Structure formats: C-alpha cells, structure tokens
Amino acid sequence: FGLGVPVILRNSEETESSTRVLKKRMRQVKNPFGLEIPNAAAASVTRGVALTPDCLEDCVLTCYWGCNVQKLHEALQKHVYCFRIKTPQALEDALYNEYLYKQQYLQSIKKNDKAEKYCQLPEDAQVVDFGPVPRARYPLVALLTLADEEDREIYDIIAMVAVIHVPDESYRLSCRILYQYLLLAQGQYHDLKQLFMSANSPAPSSSDTFPGESSTDRGLLEKAGLAGDEPELQEENSKDCVVCQNGPVNWVLLPCRHTCLCDGCIKYFQQCPMCRQFVQESFPLCSKKEQDEDESTRV
C-alpha cells in the first residue's frame, strides 16, 4: 500500500477486446494517504498501537476505538447517497457517535512526516476485549482526512478509513489492517486491495532457513555460476512474465488479483497461470505509451 503507486479505480463501462477476457476501462488517481503499523507484535488493546501515517499533503488523523460495525458501513453508504465524509465531524455525524472512545491529534500531520502516532484507550475506559467473534464492534478505526480545504478540491480521494484489528484477551490474532476504504469527492468509495506480484517474492533470509540449508543453496548456485550475481538476478526476475520469462509483467487478472502476465501472453489465457482461477476481467498497470516513455527515460 506504499505511496508512489497509482491507485486503479474501475469504471462501470466495459469493452470486449479481440480476446475472450473482458478488459476494463480504468483510470488512475493519486492516493494522498498512507498508513502503516510499524510494530504490530507489540500492539494490544491494553498497551495501545503505534500508527505511522505517510501522506502527500497535510492531513488529520482521528482514531475511533470500538466503532460499531453496522454503523460504520451505513456511514460509508451515506457518503454515497447523502453527504460527503471529508472531515472527522462528518464521519461522527454519520456514525451517530456509535464508538467507545475517540482520539484525535490536535495538530495536523505534515506531509511526508512519518513520525509514529500512539493510539491508546484511557485506563478509565476499562475495555480489555471486544467480545467473541463475530463482533459487533471493530477494535479500531483510523480516519485520515486532508487538513486544507484547497487540497480537497485538488484530489479525487478526500479521505481514507482504515479498519484495524488489535489483539485482546478474547482474540489474539496479531495486529493488522483489515480493510482500507478510499472515499472519493464524487461520492463513491472503494476497498483498497493488494495486488499479488507473483515474481516479486523476496528470497528467504538465512534466519528463515534450517541449519545447513543456506550453505547447500549457495553451493548449488556456485556450481551454476550464479552465486556472485544473486541480488541482481532477483531484481531482474521480479519484472518478468511468469509464462515467457521475457516480457515485463503488466496485466492484473481479476478476481484473483495476480499480476503475472506481460502484454504478449495475456491474450492466450482464460485461467490464471498462478492459481488456475478463471479470469473474468483484466486491466494493465500502464499503457503502451507509458511503457515506451519509461523505456526512453532509461535510455
């Protein structure tokens, strides 16, 4: 979910190409919001959680503990049909204050400021868990909004709602972001999904292997004459199509979201070569013109 990667939003219009798989008409928008959990292992309901916002503009971070699940999704629907959620007050009005505790940082977070923000329930809240699964309340909901009114006129995306699981006494699953919803100025919202870059998996570190396994792999690489060039080889392969191993990966397959095919191979597949799921739709990460411009800048 890092910044610098354009967010792809799907258009309702479809066009059927000469291939058998539908290709979606897409448009690119810039996402000004980023949010990470730097130390997920240390987070809990009693100890709190550290959040690291990473935004392209000045923004406001507001956290809601124990937000009602149904009211949150009703609030997202209100963004579509009633009014736009572009400030913390707008979300609170849509929620009817159905949350246990609100924590807002008084000073806006400056753009590119990656300092950790600590979010914790007060001791007098006396909350140690949020009940058994399925739950009526999300442990934590973080809202990022643009601080300046002028920026809200510039960006298509005006707010981001992140649903965060925080471990407690009843459910000890490690802290993680469950959902991220991007709210658009036009009144839509989209669930931000991660793409699966099949060839982008990093090589396992020595700490993740069994004793002796690393030396064995190294010996095999030395016999093949590849030991000295291992980092460069991995970086080069991260862009290769999984089928032809030649063209750069450019196509995203839906609904599985595997990003594994180049422009030349996409027309030959009705099933994903990674998971064998039937491809209902697909879209390119960048157009042919953008690829040509990228190649020219490298030269």
PDB file of C-alpha atoms in Angstrom:
ATOM      1  CA  PHE A   1       0.000   0.000   0.000  1.00  0.00           C
ATOM      2  CA  GLY A   2       3.016   2.258  -0.332  1.00  0.00           C
ATOM      3  CA  LEU A   3       2.840   5.711  -1.802  1.00  0.00           C
ATOM      4  CA  GLY A   4       4.091   6.321  -5.311  1.00  0.00           C
ATOM      5  CA  VAL A   5       1.936   3.515  -6.704  1.00  0.00           C
ATOM      6  CA  PRO A   6      -1.112   4.842  -8.578  1.00  0.00           C
ATOM      7  CA  VAL A   7      -4.455   3.609  -7.326  1.00  0.00           C
ATOM      8  CA  ILE A   8      -6.510   1.931 -10.051  1.00  0.00           C
ATOM      9  CA  LEU A   9     -10.254   2.526  -9.912  1.00  0.00           C
ATOM     10  CA  ARG A  10     -12.546   0.561 -12.157  1.00  0.00           C
ATOM     11  CA  ASN A  11     -15.027   2.219 -14.473  1.00  0.00           C
ATOM     12  CA  SER A  12     -18.504   0.831 -14.961  1.00  0.00           C
ATOM     13  CA  GLU A  13     -18.025   0.755 -18.741  1.00  0.00           C
ATOM     14  CA  GLU A  14     -16.743  -2.461 -20.264  1.00  0.00           C
ATOM     15  CA  THR A  15     -15.265  -3.135 -23.677  1.00  0.00           C
ATOM     16  CA  GLU A  16     -14.680  -6.553 -25.101  1.00  0.00           C
ATOM     17  CA  SER A  17     -11.394  -6.826 -26.944  1.00  0.00           C
ATOM     18  CA  SER A  18     -10.428  -9.369 -29.553  1.00  0.00           C
ATOM     19  CA  THR A  19      -9.512 -11.727 -26.700  1.00  0.00           C
ATOM     20  CA  ARG A  20     -12.038 -13.753 -24.752  1.00  0.00           C
ATOM     21  CA  VAL A  21     -11.343 -11.969 -21.473  1.00  0.00           C
ATOM     22  CA  LEU A  22     -13.055  -8.678 -20.783  1.00  0.00           C
ATOM     23  CA  LYS A  23     -10.742  -5.702 -20.394  1.00  0.00           C
ATOM     24  CA  LYS A  24     -11.819  -2.988 -18.013  1.00  0.00           C
ATOM     25  CA  ARG A  25     -11.604   0.685 -18.822  1.00  0.00           C
ATOM     26  CA  MET A  26      -9.577   2.105 -15.950  1.00  0.00           C
ATOM     27  CA  ARG A  27      -8.472   5.497 -14.735  1.00  0.00           C
ATOM     28  CA  GLN A  28      -5.593   6.367 -12.475  1.00  0.00           C
ATOM     29  CA  VAL A  29      -5.939   8.636  -9.452  1.00  0.00           C
ATOM     30  CA  LYS A  30      -3.363   9.725  -6.909  1.00  0.00           C
ATOM     31  CA  ASN A  31      -3.874   8.468  -3.372  1.00  0.00           C
ATOM     32  CA  PRO A  32      -2.622  11.086  -0.869  1.00  0.00           C
ATOM     33  CA  PHE A  33      -2.989   8.772   2.142  1.00  0.00           C
ATOM     34  CA  GLY A  34      -0.779   6.041   3.537  1.00  0.00           C
ATOM     35  CA  LEU A  35      -0.923   4.252   6.886  1.00  0.00           C
ATOM     36  CA  GLU A  36       1.267   1.537   8.374  1.00  0.00           C
ATOM     37  CA  ILE A  37       1.620  -0.341  11.673  1.00  0.00           C
ATOM     38  CA  PRO A  38       5.391  -0.283  12.398  1.00  0.00           C
ATOM     39  CA  ASN A  39       5.428  -2.658  15.374  1.00  0.00           C
ATOM     40  CA  ALA A  40       2.387  -4.889  15.090  1.00  0.00           C
ATOM     41  CA  ALA A  41       3.722  -7.521  17.503  1.00  0.00           C
ATOM     42  CA  ALA A  42       3.713  -5.069  20.416  1.00  0.00           C
ATOM     43  CA  ALA A  43       0.162  -3.811  19.871  1.00  0.00           C
ATOM     44  CA  SER A  44      -2.770  -4.771  22.078  1.00  0.00           C
ATOM     45  CA  VAL A  45      -5.963  -3.227  23.431  1.00  0.00           C
ATOM     46  CA  THR A  46      -4.368  -2.568  26.824  1.00  0.00           C
ATOM     47  CA  ARG A  47      -0.994  -1.333  25.541  1.00  0.00           C
ATOM     48  CA  GLY A  48      -2.280   0.554  22.508  1.00  0.00           C
ATOM     49  CA  VAL A  49      -0.934   0.644  18.963  1.00  0.00           C
ATOM     50  CA  ALA A  50       1.543   2.824  17.100  1.00  0.00           C
ATOM     51  CA  LEU A  51       0.468   4.096  13.669  1.00  0.00           C
ATOM     52  CA  THR A  52       2.671   5.684  11.017  1.00  0.00           C
ATOM     53  CA  PRO A  53       0.835   7.948   8.572  1.00  0.00           C
ATOM     54  CA  ASP A  54       2.632   8.745   5.330  1.00  0.00           C
ATOM     55  CA  CYS A  55       0.702  11.365   3.372  1.00  0.00           C
ATOM     56  CA  LEU A  56       1.402  13.525   0.339  1.00  0.00           C
ATOM     57  CA  GLU A  57      -0.348  16.525   1.929  1.00  0.00           C
ATOM     58  CA  ASP A  58      -1.058  17.800   5.430  1.00  0.00           C
ATOM     59  CA  CYS A  59      -3.670  15.518   6.955  1.00  0.00           C
ATOM     60  CA  VAL A  60      -5.656  14.888  10.118  1.00  0.00           C
ATOM     61  CA  LEU A  61      -5.570  11.510  11.894  1.00  0.00           C
ATOM     62  CA  THR A  62      -8.552  10.539  14.039  1.00  0.00           C
ATOM     63  CA  CYS A  63      -8.907   7.166  15.783  1.00  0.00           C
ATOM     64  CA  TYR A  64     -12.130   5.546  16.987  1.00  0.00           C
ATOM     65  CA  TRP A  65     -11.972   2.641  19.425  1.00  0.00           C
ATOM     66  CA  GLY A  66     -14.863   0.188  19.472  1.00  0.00           C
ATOM     67  CA  CYS A  67     -16.609   1.524  16.378  1.00  0.00           C
ATOM     68  CA  ASN A  68     -19.948  -0.152  15.648  1.00  0.00           C
ATOM     69  CA  VAL A  69     -19.582  -2.393  12.578  1.00  0.00           C
ATOM     70  CA  GLN A  70     -23.071  -1.791  11.188  1.00  0.00           C
ATOM     71  CA  LYS A  71     -22.938   1.966  11.763  1.00  0.00           C
ATOM     72  CA  LEU A  72     -19.584   2.239  10.001  1.00  0.00           C
ATOM     73  CA  HIS A  73     -20.871   0.565   6.849  1.00  0.00           C
ATOM     74  CA  GLU A  74     -24.025   2.666   7.000  1.00  0.00           C
ATOM     75  CA  ALA A  75     -21.774   5.728   7.208  1.00  0.00           C
ATOM     76  CA  LEU A  76     -19.943   4.630   4.057  1.00  0.00           C
ATOM     77  CA  GLN A  77     -23.293   4.316   2.296  1.00  0.00           C
ATOM     78  CA  LYS A  78     -24.220   7.811   3.457  1.00  0.00           C
ATOM     79  CA  HIS A  79     -21.067   9.077   1.781  1.00  0.00           C
ATOM     80  CA  VAL A  80     -22.523   7.755  -1.467  1.00  0.00           C
ATOM     81  CA  TYR A  81     -26.143   8.828  -1.111  1.00  0.00           C
ATOM     82  CA  CYS A  82     -26.375  11.643   1.457  1.00  0.00           C
ATOM     83  CA  PHE A  83     -23.309  13.708   2.205  1.00  0.00           C
ATOM     84  CA  ARG A  84     -19.568  13.570   1.705  1.00  0.00           C
ATOM     85  CA  ILE A  85     -17.327  12.380   4.527  1.00  0.00           C
ATOM     86  CA  LYS A  86     -14.320  14.677   4.223  1.00  0.00           C
ATOM     87  CA  THR A  87     -13.846  15.711   7.880  1.00  0.00           C
ATOM     88  CA  PRO A  88     -13.842  13.807  11.203  1.00  0.00           C
ATOM     89  CA  GLN A  89     -17.050  15.576  12.235  1.00  0.00           C
ATOM     90  CA  ALA A  90     -18.824  14.320   9.108  1.00  0.00           C
ATOM     91  CA  LEU A  91     -17.919  10.707   9.951  1.00  0.00           C
ATOM     92  CA  GLU A  92     -19.010  11.126  13.569  1.00  0.00           C
ATOM     93  CA  ASP A  93     -22.363  12.505  12.461  1.00  0.00           C
ATOM     94  CA  ALA A  94     -22.798   9.540  10.102  1.00  0.00           C
ATOM     95  CA  LEU A  95     -21.867   7.112  12.894  1.00  0.00           C
ATOM     96  CA  TYR A  96     -24.286   8.701  15.365  1.00  0.00           C
ATOM     97  CA  ASN A  97     -21.333   8.624  17.790  1.00  0.00           C
ATOM     98  CA  GLU A  98     -21.524   4.811  17.921  1.00  0.00           C
ATOM     99  CA  TYR A  99     -17.982   4.275  19.198  1.00  0.00           C
ATOM    100  CA  LEU A 100     -16.453   3.875  22.647  1.00  0.00           C
ATOM    101  CA  TYR A 101     -13.608   6.385  22.549  1.00  0.00           C
ATOM    102  CA  LYS A 102     -12.276   8.990  20.146  1.00  0.00           C
ATOM    103  CA  GLN A 103      -8.671  10.098  19.922  1.00  0.00           C
ATOM    104  CA  GLN A 104      -7.783  12.992  17.635  1.00  0.00           C
ATOM    105  CA  TYR A 105      -4.386  14.570  17.178  1.00  0.00           C
ATOM    106  CA  LEU A 106      -4.841  18.316  17.581  1.00  0.00           C
ATOM    107  CA  GLN A 107      -2.015  19.296  15.252  1.00  0.00           C
ATOM    108  CA  SER A 108      -2.310  18.237  11.640  1.00  0.00           C
ATOM    109  CA  ILE A 109       0.282  15.782  10.377  1.00  0.00           C
ATOM    110  CA  LYS A 110       2.623  17.450   7.914  1.00  0.00           C
ATOM    111  CA  LYS A 111       3.122  15.884   4.527  1.00  0.00           C
ATOM    112  CA  ASN A 112       5.874  13.276   4.349  1.00  0.00           C
ATOM    113  CA  ASP A 113       6.013  13.252   8.164  1.00  0.00           C
ATOM    114  CA  LYS A 114       6.469   9.602   9.113  1.00  0.00           C
ATOM    115  CA  ALA A 115       6.637  10.029  12.870  1.00  0.00           C
ATOM    116  CA  GLU A 116       4.769   7.385  14.866  1.00  0.00           C
ATOM    117  CA  LYS A 117       1.445   8.366  16.422  1.00  0.00           C
ATOM    118  CA  TYR A 118       0.486   6.429  19.519  1.00  0.00           C
ATOM    119  CA  CYS A 119      -3.152   5.458  19.939  1.00  0.00           C
ATOM    120  CA  GLN A 120      -4.340   4.046  23.272  1.00  0.00           C
ATOM    121  CA  LEU A 121      -7.517   3.668  25.271  1.00  0.00           C
ATOM    122  CA  PRO A 122      -7.568   5.560  28.591  1.00  0.00           C
ATOM    123  CA  GLU A 123      -7.353   3.457  31.749  1.00  0.00           C
ATOM    124  CA  ASP A 124     -10.799   4.535  32.918  1.00  0.00           C
ATOM    125  CA  ALA A 125     -12.331   3.064  29.737  1.00  0.00           C
ATOM    126  CA  GLN A 126     -11.946  -0.377  31.338  1.00  0.00           C
ATOM    127  CA  VAL A 127     -12.002  -2.174  27.982  1.00  0.00           C
ATOM    128  CA  VAL A 128      -9.952  -5.393  27.805  1.00  0.00           C
ATOM    129  CA  ASP A 129     -11.654  -7.058  24.829  1.00  0.00           C
ATOM    130  CA  PHE A 130     -14.416  -6.580  22.273  1.00  0.00           C
ATOM    131  CA  GLY A 131     -16.208  -9.866  22.773  1.00  0.00           C
ATOM    132  CA  PRO A 132     -16.258 -13.133  20.820  1.00  0.00           C
ATOM    133  CA  VAL A 133     -16.235 -13.402  17.045  1.00  0.00           C
ATOM    134  CA  PRO A 134     -18.309 -12.317  15.131  1.00  0.00           C
ATOM    135  CA  ARG A 135     -18.096  -8.938  16.769  1.00  0.00           C
ATOM    136  CA  ALA A 136     -20.463  -6.016  16.793  1.00  0.00           C
ATOM    137  CA  ARG A 137     -17.596  -3.533  17.084  1.00  0.00           C
ATOM    138  CA  TYR A 138     -14.296  -3.072  15.274  1.00  0.00           C
ATOM    139  CA  PRO A 139     -11.413  -2.692  17.738  1.00  0.00           C
ATOM    140  CA  LEU A 140     -10.003   0.383  15.975  1.00  0.00           C
ATOM    141  CA  VAL A 141     -10.956   2.553  13.021  1.00  0.00           C
ATOM    142  CA  ALA A 142      -8.478   5.182  11.799  1.00  0.00           C
ATOM    143  CA  LEU A 143      -9.653   8.094   9.655  1.00  0.00           C
ATOM    144  CA  LEU A 144      -7.264  10.154   7.531  1.00  0.00           C
ATOM    145  CA  THR A 145      -8.600  13.398   6.033  1.00  0.00           C
ATOM    146  CA  LEU A 146      -6.991  16.295   4.202  1.00  0.00           C
ATOM    147  CA  ALA A 147      -6.295  19.222   6.521  1.00  0.00           C
ATOM    148  CA  ASP A 148      -6.599  22.018   3.928  1.00  0.00           C
ATOM    149  CA  GLU A 149      -9.807  22.820   2.087  1.00  0.00           C
ATOM    150  CA  GLU A 150      -7.829  23.625  -1.068  1.00  0.00           C
ATOM    151  CA  ASP A 151      -6.376  20.116  -1.183  1.00  0.00           C
ATOM    152  CA  ARG A 152      -9.883  18.632  -1.052  1.00  0.00           C
ATOM    153  CA  GLU A 153     -10.606  20.423  -4.312  1.00  0.00           C
ATOM    154  CA  ILE A 154      -7.498  19.003  -5.975  1.00  0.00           C
ATOM    155  CA  TYR A 155      -7.623  15.316  -5.082  1.00  0.00           C
ATOM    156  CA  ASP A 156     -10.214  12.776  -6.160  1.00  0.00           C
ATOM    157  CA  ILE A 157      -9.622  10.852  -2.917  1.00  0.00           C
ATOM    158  CA  ILE A 158     -10.582  13.024   0.056  1.00  0.00           C
ATOM    159  CA  ALA A 159     -10.478  10.553   2.966  1.00  0.00           C
ATOM    160  CA  MET A 160      -9.331   7.080   3.925  1.00  0.00           C
ATOM    161  CA  VAL A 161     -10.946   4.810   6.513  1.00  0.00           C
ATOM    162  CA  ALA A 162      -8.741   2.002   7.852  1.00  0.00           C
ATOM    163  CA  VAL A 163     -10.256  -0.829   9.894  1.00  0.00           C
ATOM    164  CA  ILE A 164      -7.594  -2.237  12.226  1.00  0.00           C
ATOM    165  CA  HIS A 165      -7.644  -5.418  14.267  1.00  0.00           C
ATOM    166  CA  VAL A 166      -5.957  -5.035  17.661  1.00  0.00           C
ATOM    167  CA  PRO A 167      -5.434  -8.223  19.734  1.00  0.00           C
ATOM    168  CA  ASP A 168      -7.196  -8.501  23.079  1.00  0.00           C
ATOM    169  CA  GLU A 169      -7.922 -11.176  25.687  1.00  0.00           C
ATOM    170  CA  SER A 170     -10.636 -12.819  23.567  1.00  0.00           C
ATOM    171  CA  TYR A 171      -8.954 -12.757  20.156  1.00  0.00           C
ATOM    172  CA  ARG A 172      -5.162 -12.746  19.998  1.00  0.00           C
ATOM    173  CA  LEU A 173      -4.689 -12.553  16.237  1.00  0.00           C
ATOM    174  CA  SER A 174      -1.771 -10.177  15.609  1.00  0.00           C
ATOM    175  CA  CYS A 175      -2.454  -6.511  14.869  1.00  0.00           C
ATOM    176  CA  ARG A 176      -3.134  -5.779  11.205  1.00  0.00           C
ATOM    177  CA  ILE A 177      -5.087  -3.574   8.821  1.00  0.00           C
ATOM    178  CA  LEU A 178      -8.211  -5.489   7.779  1.00  0.00           C
ATOM    179  CA  TYR A 179      -9.744  -3.047   5.307  1.00  0.00           C
ATOM    180  CA  GLN A 180      -8.872   0.286   3.761  1.00  0.00           C
ATOM    181  CA  TYR A 181     -11.665   2.302   2.176  1.00  0.00           C
ATOM    182  CA  LEU A 182     -10.848   5.224  -0.115  1.00  0.00           C
ATOM    183  CA  LEU A 183     -13.567   7.895  -0.193  1.00  0.00           C
ATOM    184  CA  LEU A 184     -13.889   9.943  -3.369  1.00  0.00           C
ATOM    185  CA  ALA A 185     -15.096  13.509  -3.726  1.00  0.00           C
ATOM    186  CA  GLN A 186     -17.664  12.357  -6.306  1.00  0.00           C
ATOM    187  CA  GLY A 187     -19.425  10.200  -3.711  1.00  0.00           C
ATOM    188  CA  GLN A 188     -18.006   6.735  -4.339  1.00  0.00           C
ATOM    189  CA  TYR A 189     -15.828   4.638  -2.079  1.00  0.00           C
ATOM    190  CA  HIS A 190     -13.516   1.766  -2.944  1.00  0.00           C
ATOM    191  CA  ASP A 191     -11.994  -1.064  -0.943  1.00  0.00           C
ATOM    192  CA  LEU A 192      -8.247  -0.832  -1.467  1.00  0.00           C
ATOM    193  CA  LYS A 193      -6.882  -4.256  -2.415  1.00  0.00           C
ATOM    194  CA  GLN A 194      -3.344  -5.521  -2.610  1.00  0.00           C
ATOM    195  CA  LEU A 195      -2.054  -6.903  -5.899  1.00  0.00           C
ATOM    196  CA  PHE A 196      -0.160 -10.189  -5.841  1.00  0.00           C
ATOM    197  CA  MET A 197       3.080  -9.756  -7.764  1.00  0.00           C
ATOM    198  CA  SER A 198       3.947 -13.364  -8.370  1.00  0.00           C
ATOM    199  CA  ALA A 199       7.624 -12.908  -9.198  1.00  0.00           C
ATOM    200  CA  ASN A 200       8.247 -10.254  -6.586  1.00  0.00           C
ATOM    201  CA  SER A 201       8.668 -12.556  -3.586  1.00  0.00           C
ATOM    202  CA  PRO A 202      11.962 -11.854  -1.814  1.00  0.00           C
ATOM    203  CA  ALA A 203      14.392 -14.670  -1.324  1.00  0.00           C
ATOM    204  CA  PRO A 204      14.157 -16.248   2.133  1.00  0.00           C
ATOM    205  CA  SER A 205      16.704 -14.909   4.612  1.00  0.00           C
ATOM    206  CA  SER A 206      19.164 -17.118   6.423  1.00  0.00           C
ATOM    207  CA  SER A 207      17.111 -16.737   9.602  1.00  0.00           C
ATOM    208  CA  ASP A 208      14.125 -18.362   7.895  1.00  0.00           C
ATOM    209  CA  THR A 209      16.010 -21.469   6.751  1.00  0.00           C
ATOM    210  CA  PHE A 210      17.147 -24.594   8.533  1.00  0.00           C
ATOM    211  CA  PRO A 211      20.818 -25.001   9.558  1.00  0.00           C
ATOM    212  CA  GLY A 212      22.885 -26.086   6.584  1.00  0.00           C
ATOM    213  CA  GLU A 213      20.183 -25.198   4.084  1.00  0.00           C
ATOM    214  CA  SER A 214      21.690 -21.829   3.214  1.00  0.00           C
ATOM    215  CA  SER A 215      25.149 -23.281   2.539  1.00  0.00           C
ATOM    216  CA  THR A 216      23.653 -26.018   0.378  1.00  0.00           C
ATOM    217  CA  ASP A 217      21.752 -23.491  -1.730  1.00  0.00           C
ATOM    218  CA  ARG A 218      24.904 -21.395  -2.003  1.00  0.00           C
ATOM    219  CA  GLY A 219      26.871 -24.397  -3.228  1.00  0.00           C
ATOM    220  CA  LEU A 220      24.308 -25.136  -5.931  1.00  0.00           C
ATOM    221  CA  LEU A 221      24.412 -21.504  -7.043  1.00  0.00           C
ATOM    222  CA  GLU A 222      28.201 -21.564  -7.198  1.00  0.00           C
ATOM    223  CA  LYS A 223      28.104 -24.662  -9.405  1.00  0.00           C
ATOM    224  CA  ALA A 224      25.704 -22.861 -11.719  1.00  0.00           C
ATOM    225  CA  GLY A 225      27.891 -19.769 -11.730  1.00  0.00           C
ATOM    226  CA  LEU A 226      25.170 -17.603 -10.197  1.00  0.00           C
ATOM    227  CA  ALA A 227      26.352 -17.101  -6.632  1.00  0.00           C
ATOM    228  CA  GLY A 228      28.043 -13.779  -7.212  1.00  0.00           C
ATOM    229  CA  ASP A 229      25.139 -12.237  -9.139  1.00  0.00           C
ATOM    230  CA  GLU A 230      22.256 -13.360  -6.915  1.00  0.00           C
ATOM    231  CA  PRO A 231      20.910  -9.888  -5.902  1.00  0.00           C
ATOM    232  CA  GLU A 232      20.941  -8.596  -9.477  1.00  0.00           C
ATOM    233  CA  LEU A 233      19.271 -11.763 -10.755  1.00  0.00           C
ATOM    234  CA  GLN A 234      16.453 -11.461  -8.219  1.00  0.00           C
ATOM    235  CA  GLU A 235      15.816  -7.813  -9.118  1.00  0.00           C
ATOM    236  CA  GLU A 236      15.712  -8.609 -12.836  1.00  0.00           C
ATOM    237  CA  ASN A 237      13.351 -11.566 -12.418  1.00  0.00           C
ATOM    238  CA  SER A 238      10.935  -9.500 -10.343  1.00  0.00           C
ATOM    239  CA  LYS A 239       9.732  -7.877 -13.573  1.00  0.00           C
ATOM    240  CA  ASP A 240       9.462 -10.994 -15.739  1.00  0.00           C
ATOM    241  CA  CYS A 241       6.265 -12.593 -17.007  1.00  0.00           C
ATOM    242  CA  VAL A 242       5.749 -15.995 -15.345  1.00  0.00           C
ATOM    243  CA  VAL A 243       4.980 -17.616 -18.716  1.00  0.00           C
ATOM    244  CA  CYS A 244       7.552 -16.364 -21.217  1.00  0.00           C
ATOM    245  CA  GLN A 245      10.093 -15.113 -18.619  1.00  0.00           C
ATOM    246  CA  ASN A 246      10.907 -12.326 -21.046  1.00  0.00           C
ATOM    247  CA  GLY A 247       8.335  -9.525 -21.159  1.00  0.00           C
ATOM    248  CA  PRO A 248       7.694  -7.200 -18.197  1.00  0.00           C
ATOM    249  CA  VAL A 249       4.689  -8.010 -16.000  1.00  0.00           C
ATOM    250  CA  ASN A 250       1.894  -5.576 -16.813  1.00  0.00           C
ATOM    251  CA  TRP A 251      -1.538  -7.252 -16.505  1.00  0.00           C
ATOM    252  CA  VAL A 252      -3.702  -7.697 -13.406  1.00  0.00           C
ATOM    253  CA  LEU A 253      -6.139 -10.619 -13.516  1.00  0.00           C
ATOM    254  CA  LEU A 254      -9.498 -10.412 -11.761  1.00  0.00           C
ATOM    255  CA  PRO A 255     -10.898 -11.593  -9.432  1.00  0.00           C
ATOM    256  CA  CYS A 256      -7.710 -13.308  -8.123  1.00  0.00           C
ATOM    257  CA  ARG A 257      -5.591 -10.093  -8.458  1.00  0.00           C
ATOM    258  CA  HIS A 258      -2.479 -11.961  -9.607  1.00  0.00           C
ATOM    259  CA  THR A 259      -0.166  -9.650 -11.561  1.00  0.00           C
ATOM    260  CA  CYS A 260       1.890 -12.095 -13.559  1.00  0.00           C
ATOM    261  CA  LEU A 261       1.465 -11.706 -17.345  1.00  0.00           C
ATOM    262  CA  CYS A 262       3.040  -9.480 -19.983  1.00  0.00           C
ATOM    263  CA  ASP A 263       1.324  -7.799 -22.933  1.00  0.00           C
ATOM    264  CA  GLY A 264       2.201 -10.674 -25.264  1.00  0.00           C
ATOM    265  CA  CYS A 265       0.931 -13.531 -23.082  1.00  0.00           C
ATOM    266  CA  ILE A 266      -2.306 -12.039 -21.744  1.00  0.00           C
ATOM    267  CA  LYS A 267      -4.271 -12.918 -24.879  1.00  0.00           C
ATOM    268  CA  TYR A 268      -3.583 -16.646 -24.527  1.00  0.00           C
ATOM    269  CA  PHE A 269      -5.022 -17.206 -21.050  1.00  0.00           C
ATOM    270  CA  GLN A 270      -8.580 -17.643 -19.805  1.00  0.00           C
ATOM    271  CA  GLN A 271      -7.303 -19.049 -16.492  1.00  0.00           C
ATOM    272  CA  CYS A 272      -4.738 -17.515 -14.180  1.00  0.00           C
ATOM    273  CA  PRO A 273      -1.409 -19.357 -14.624  1.00  0.00           C
ATOM    274  CA  MET A 274      -0.741 -18.974 -10.879  1.00  0.00           C
ATOM    275  CA  CYS A 275      -3.949 -20.214  -9.236  1.00  0.00           C
ATOM    276  CA  ARG A 276      -5.956 -21.617 -12.228  1.00  0.00           C
ATOM    277  CA  GLN A 277      -8.962 -19.446 -11.398  1.00  0.00           C
ATOM    278  CA  PHE A 278     -10.978 -18.338 -14.424  1.00  0.00           C
ATOM    279  CA  VAL A 279     -10.195 -14.762 -15.442  1.00  0.00           C
ATOM    280  CA  GLN A 280     -13.330 -12.654 -15.565  1.00  0.00           C
ATOM    281  CA  GLU A 281     -11.633  -9.333 -16.299  1.00  0.00           C
ATOM    282  CA  SER A 282      -8.160  -7.854 -16.607  1.00  0.00           C
ATOM    283  CA  PHE A 283      -6.505  -4.464 -16.779  1.00  0.00           C
ATOM    284  CA  PRO A 284      -2.976  -3.159 -17.489  1.00  0.00           C
ATOM    285  CA  LEU A 285      -0.821  -1.412 -14.917  1.00  0.00           C
ATOM    286  CA  CYS A 286       0.371   1.033 -17.557  1.00  0.00           C
ATOM    287  CA  SER A 287      -0.468   1.735 -21.179  1.00  0.00           C
ATOM    288  CA  LYS A 288       1.793   1.073 -24.140  1.00  0.00           C
ATOM    289  CA  LYS A 289       2.547   4.795 -24.343  1.00  0.00           C
ATOM    290  CA  GLU A 290       3.637   4.894 -20.696  1.00  0.00           C
ATOM    291  CA  GLN A 291       5.862   1.857 -21.213  1.00  0.00           C
ATOM    292  CA  ASP A 292       7.522   3.487 -24.218  1.00  0.00           C
ATOM    293  CA  GLU A 293       8.112   6.684 -22.240  1.00  0.00           C
ATOM    294  CA  ASP A 294       9.606   4.677 -19.381  1.00  0.00           C
ATOM    295  CA  GLU A 295      11.974   2.854 -21.750  1.00  0.00           C
ATOM    296  CA  SER A 296      13.056   6.152 -23.350  1.00  0.00           C
ATOM    297  CA  THR A 297      13.925   7.678 -19.957  1.00  0.00           C
ATOM    298  CA  ARG A 298      16.070   4.668 -19.094  1.00  0.00           C
ATOM    299  CA  VAL A 299      17.982   5.029 -22.356  1.00  0.00           C
TER     300      VAL A 299
END
